[in-house]
């Protein structure tokens, strides 16, 4: 550590909080599973009793519709807490594992130890869910936590801040609000685990900061999640499911379908079914139903998404549906674009907004190659009735998660590990997998006292020992 880094830590406003959590985390490590469950119940009950406050905060942040808040912010948190409460005894129990013959007489087991003080940094797009889910996992594993919400969703950040003040002492769970500087001050402390959800670009900054303290990380990142609609797909079913998965939260979902390969034999029919579904779900007498459609989170992102749309037109792409953007309201219509070249921004950047490009294809091998030549996606969706095609896609394309004939819903199964690969993330979360992310899997070998098999191999090394060792090296 150089002098500048040392000075930064010494003047860090969060050092006292961090130190107090460190002392508490030592006590929690020795605490009971019953105590952890009681805390999870506090969270579950608070969320259940304060739905209206959560709905209001999300409306104030980006006019997120009530049903979407209930489905994507509240229900997953309540379900995750319930799942952890029901399973924690089983997850946390030490597990016996086999012991090899060379260690005859010994027993082996894995013990799940809390990591200690954890930092959870969240993005703005699901600002309640993405702070609370990792917190539930951190508490289930017996840790303390500092939560850093996104500054772009201040109402939800304040609500979670108030919630934690009401439920926990700050030496156990504390929200720290702030912008990039705050995040960087926190990142310079030697946390025992950092759980970061956000963009790949900031993920690299987080990992670099964590490396300085050799802190373990879970990085839940983003990227472009592709969709494949093959020639056997049920067109109406696929269109219904894609519209919901893509345009919920105004397309601002890490696992939102980002671009769609459609087999050329069904392209036109699929495109018109998509328009039909969009009209049915989001329009009333020719105008967009603003109550059922969230807004882009702020002006900066509004400008970013509209400039991606302008680029589509500049490079010769076609706006096949929607395309209207209302500045001042951060409203962008659900939009379908076609005929976009691979080099266009809409095909290169994570869209993170309500634009869906459709691309015609003829060969599934070509599609697999095209996806595999890009950074590994967080999610991959395939709509097909062909067992051969779906098996091929699952086997040949690397992705964090896959849905067959569905989009985004793998997130909601707490028994499935959630996370990306390389550019889309490192490590997994949800349920048991999240509990493991926040735990140290401690190996415990218990040896008998007196004669043990390995004592036969102690020096001095005579001929008999050498021969015996050769036998062991070959056969055991
Ligand atoms: P972001 O990376 O800009 O910000 C995330 C958090 O990091 C915020 O709390 C922010 O204050 C902080 N931050 C920003 N710049 C920082 C810096 N230089 N140093 C330290 N901290 C910094 O992401 P975002 O715009 O809030 O969210 C969108 C991104 O998150 C998308 O890429 C999306 O795909 C991804 N995401 C991933 C998941 C997932 O589960 N994998 C879920 C939601 C969003």
Short mmCIF file of N, CA and C and ligand atoms in Angstrom, two decimals, residues 121-125 130 148-151 179-180 183-184 187 196-200 202 205 220-223 254 301 350 352 378 418, ligand 1:
data_model
loop_
_atom_site.label_atom_id
_atom_site.label_comp_id
_atom_site.label_asym_id
_atom_site.label_seq_id
_atom_site.Cartn_x
_atom_site.Cartn_y
_atom_site.Cartn_z
N UNK A 121 -23.12 -3.59 -3.26
CA UNK A 121 -23.32 -2.39 -4.09
C UNK A 121 -24.38 -2.72 -5.14
N UNK A 122 -25.41 -1.87 -5.22
CA UNK A 122 -26.55 -2.18 -6.10
C UNK A 122 -26.72 -1.16 -7.21
N UNK A 123 -27.35 -1.58 -8.32
CA UNK A 123 -27.65 -0.65 -9.41
C UNK A 123 -29.04 -0.03 -9.21
N UNK A 124 -29.49 0.74 -10.18
CA UNK A 124 -30.75 1.45 -10.02
C UNK A 124 -31.94 0.73 -10.64
N UNK A 125 -31.70 -0.29 -11.48
CA UNK A 125 -32.83 -0.77 -12.30
C UNK A 125 -33.85 -1.61 -11.55
N UNK A 130 -32.53 -5.72 -5.76
CA UNK A 130 -31.10 -6.03 -5.89
C UNK A 130 -30.25 -5.58 -4.69
N UNK A 148 -24.76 -0.22 -0.31
CA UNK A 148 -24.59 1.04 -1.06
C UNK A 148 -25.58 1.01 -2.23
N UNK A 149 -26.73 1.72 -2.06
CA UNK A 149 -27.72 1.76 -3.15
C UNK A 149 -27.26 2.69 -4.27
N UNK A 150 -27.96 2.63 -5.38
CA UNK A 150 -27.63 3.55 -6.49
C UNK A 150 -28.15 4.94 -6.18
N UNK A 151 -27.36 5.93 -6.55
CA UNK A 151 -27.77 7.33 -6.35
C UNK A 151 -28.83 7.75 -7.38
N UNK A 179 -22.53 8.78 -4.10
CA UNK A 179 -22.26 8.56 -5.51
C UNK A 179 -20.97 7.77 -5.66
N UNK A 180 -20.28 7.99 -6.80
CA UNK A 180 -19.09 7.19 -7.11
C UNK A 180 -18.03 7.31 -6.01
N UNK A 183 -18.75 5.16 -3.11
CA UNK A 183 -18.53 3.77 -3.48
C UNK A 183 -17.03 3.45 -3.43
N UNK A 184 -16.23 4.37 -3.93
CA UNK A 184 -14.78 4.13 -3.96
C UNK A 184 -14.17 4.15 -2.57
N UNK A 187 -14.99 0.87 -1.16
CA UNK A 187 -14.22 -0.20 -1.82
C UNK A 187 -12.76 -0.28 -1.36
N UNK A 196 -21.27 -7.16 -5.89
CA UNK A 196 -21.54 -5.99 -6.74
C UNK A 196 -22.51 -6.36 -7.85
N UNK A 197 -23.55 -5.56 -8.03
CA UNK A 197 -24.43 -5.72 -9.19
C UNK A 197 -24.36 -4.42 -9.98
N UNK A 198 -24.04 -4.53 -11.25
CA UNK A 198 -23.94 -3.33 -12.08
C UNK A 198 -23.32 -3.65 -13.43
N UNK A 199 -22.71 -2.65 -14.04
CA UNK A 199 -22.21 -2.81 -15.40
C UNK A 199 -20.84 -3.51 -15.41
N UNK A 200 -20.51 -4.18 -16.53
CA UNK A 200 -19.19 -4.80 -16.63
C UNK A 200 -18.06 -3.77 -16.44
N UNK A 202 -17.92 -1.01 -14.53
CA UNK A 202 -17.69 -0.73 -13.11
C UNK A 202 -17.28 -2.03 -12.38
N UNK A 205 -13.67 -2.13 -12.15
CA UNK A 205 -13.14 -1.21 -11.12
C UNK A 205 -13.28 -1.87 -9.75
N UNK A 220 -22.28 -9.45 -10.31
CA UNK A 220 -23.49 -9.70 -11.11
C UNK A 220 -23.55 -8.59 -12.15
N UNK A 221 -23.14 -8.89 -13.37
CA UNK A 221 -22.97 -7.85 -14.38
C UNK A 221 -24.05 -7.94 -15.47
N UNK A 222 -23.80 -7.27 -16.58
CA UNK A 222 -24.85 -7.22 -17.61
C UNK A 222 -24.34 -7.67 -18.96
N UNK A 223 -24.80 -7.00 -19.98
CA UNK A 223 -24.40 -7.36 -21.34
C UNK A 223 -25.61 -7.60 -22.21
N UNK A 254 -31.40 -6.45 -16.47
CA UNK A 254 -30.11 -7.02 -16.87
C UNK A 254 -30.28 -8.24 -17.76
N UNK A 301 -29.76 8.67 -19.27
CA UNK A 301 -30.05 7.39 -19.92
C UNK A 301 -31.05 7.56 -21.06
N UNK A 350 -25.01 -2.85 -24.77
CA UNK A 350 -26.18 -3.32 -24.03
C UNK A 350 -27.25 -2.23 -24.17
N UNK A 352 -30.46 -1.79 -22.76
CA UNK A 352 -30.98 -1.34 -21.47
C UNK A 352 -32.07 -0.28 -21.65
N UNK A 378 -25.35 -12.99 -20.14
CA UNK A 378 -25.91 -13.31 -18.82
C UNK A 378 -27.06 -14.30 -18.98
N UNK A 418 -27.96 -18.10 -9.95
CA UNK A 418 -28.11 -16.97 -10.87
C UNK A 418 -26.78 -16.22 -10.99
P1 LIG B 1 -23.30 0.93 -12.68
O1 LIG B 1 -22.23 -0.09 -12.83
O2 LIG B 1 -23.13 2.24 -13.34
O3 LIG B 1 -23.55 1.26 -11.12
C1 LIG B 1 -23.77 0.26 -10.15
C2 LIG B 1 -23.33 0.77 -8.79
O4 LIG B 1 -21.93 1.06 -8.83
C3 LIG B 1 -24.03 2.04 -8.30
O5 LIG B 1 -24.33 1.90 -6.94
C4 LIG B 1 -22.99 3.14 -8.53
O6 LIG B 1 -23.07 4.18 -7.59
C5 LIG B 1 -21.68 2.39 -8.38
N1 LIG B 1 -20.62 2.95 -9.21
C6 LIG B 1 -20.76 3.58 -10.41
N2 LIG B 1 -19.54 3.95 -10.90
C7 LIG B 1 -18.63 3.55 -9.98
C8 LIG B 1 -17.21 3.64 -9.90
N3 LIG B 1 -16.50 4.24 -10.86
N4 LIG B 1 -16.59 3.13 -8.81
C9 LIG B 1 -17.30 2.52 -7.83
N5 LIG B 1 -18.65 2.41 -7.86
C10 LIG B 1 -19.32 2.91 -8.90
O7 LIG B 1 -24.66 0.19 -13.15
P2 LIG B 1 -26.12 0.78 -13.28
O8 LIG B 1 -26.16 1.76 -14.40
O9 LIG B 1 -26.61 1.21 -11.95
O10 LIG B 1 -26.92 -0.55 -13.68
C11 LIG B 1 -26.99 -1.04 -14.97
C12 LIG B 1 -26.04 -2.19 -15.22
O11 LIG B 1 -26.20 -3.18 -14.21
C13 LIG B 1 -26.33 -2.90 -16.53
O12 LIG B 1 -25.14 -3.25 -17.17
C14 LIG B 1 -27.10 -4.14 -16.09
O13 LIG B 1 -27.06 -5.21 -17.01
C15 LIG B 1 -26.40 -4.46 -14.81
N6 LIG B 1 -27.24 -5.28 -13.94
C16 LIG B 1 -26.89 -6.56 -13.69
C17 LIG B 1 -27.72 -7.36 -12.91
C18 LIG B 1 -27.40 -8.79 -12.60
O14 LIG B 1 -28.05 -9.37 -11.73
N7 LIG B 1 -26.44 -9.42 -13.26
C19 LIG B 1 -28.90 -6.82 -12.37
C20 LIG B 1 -29.19 -5.50 -12.66
C21 LIG B 1 -28.37 -4.73 -13.43
#
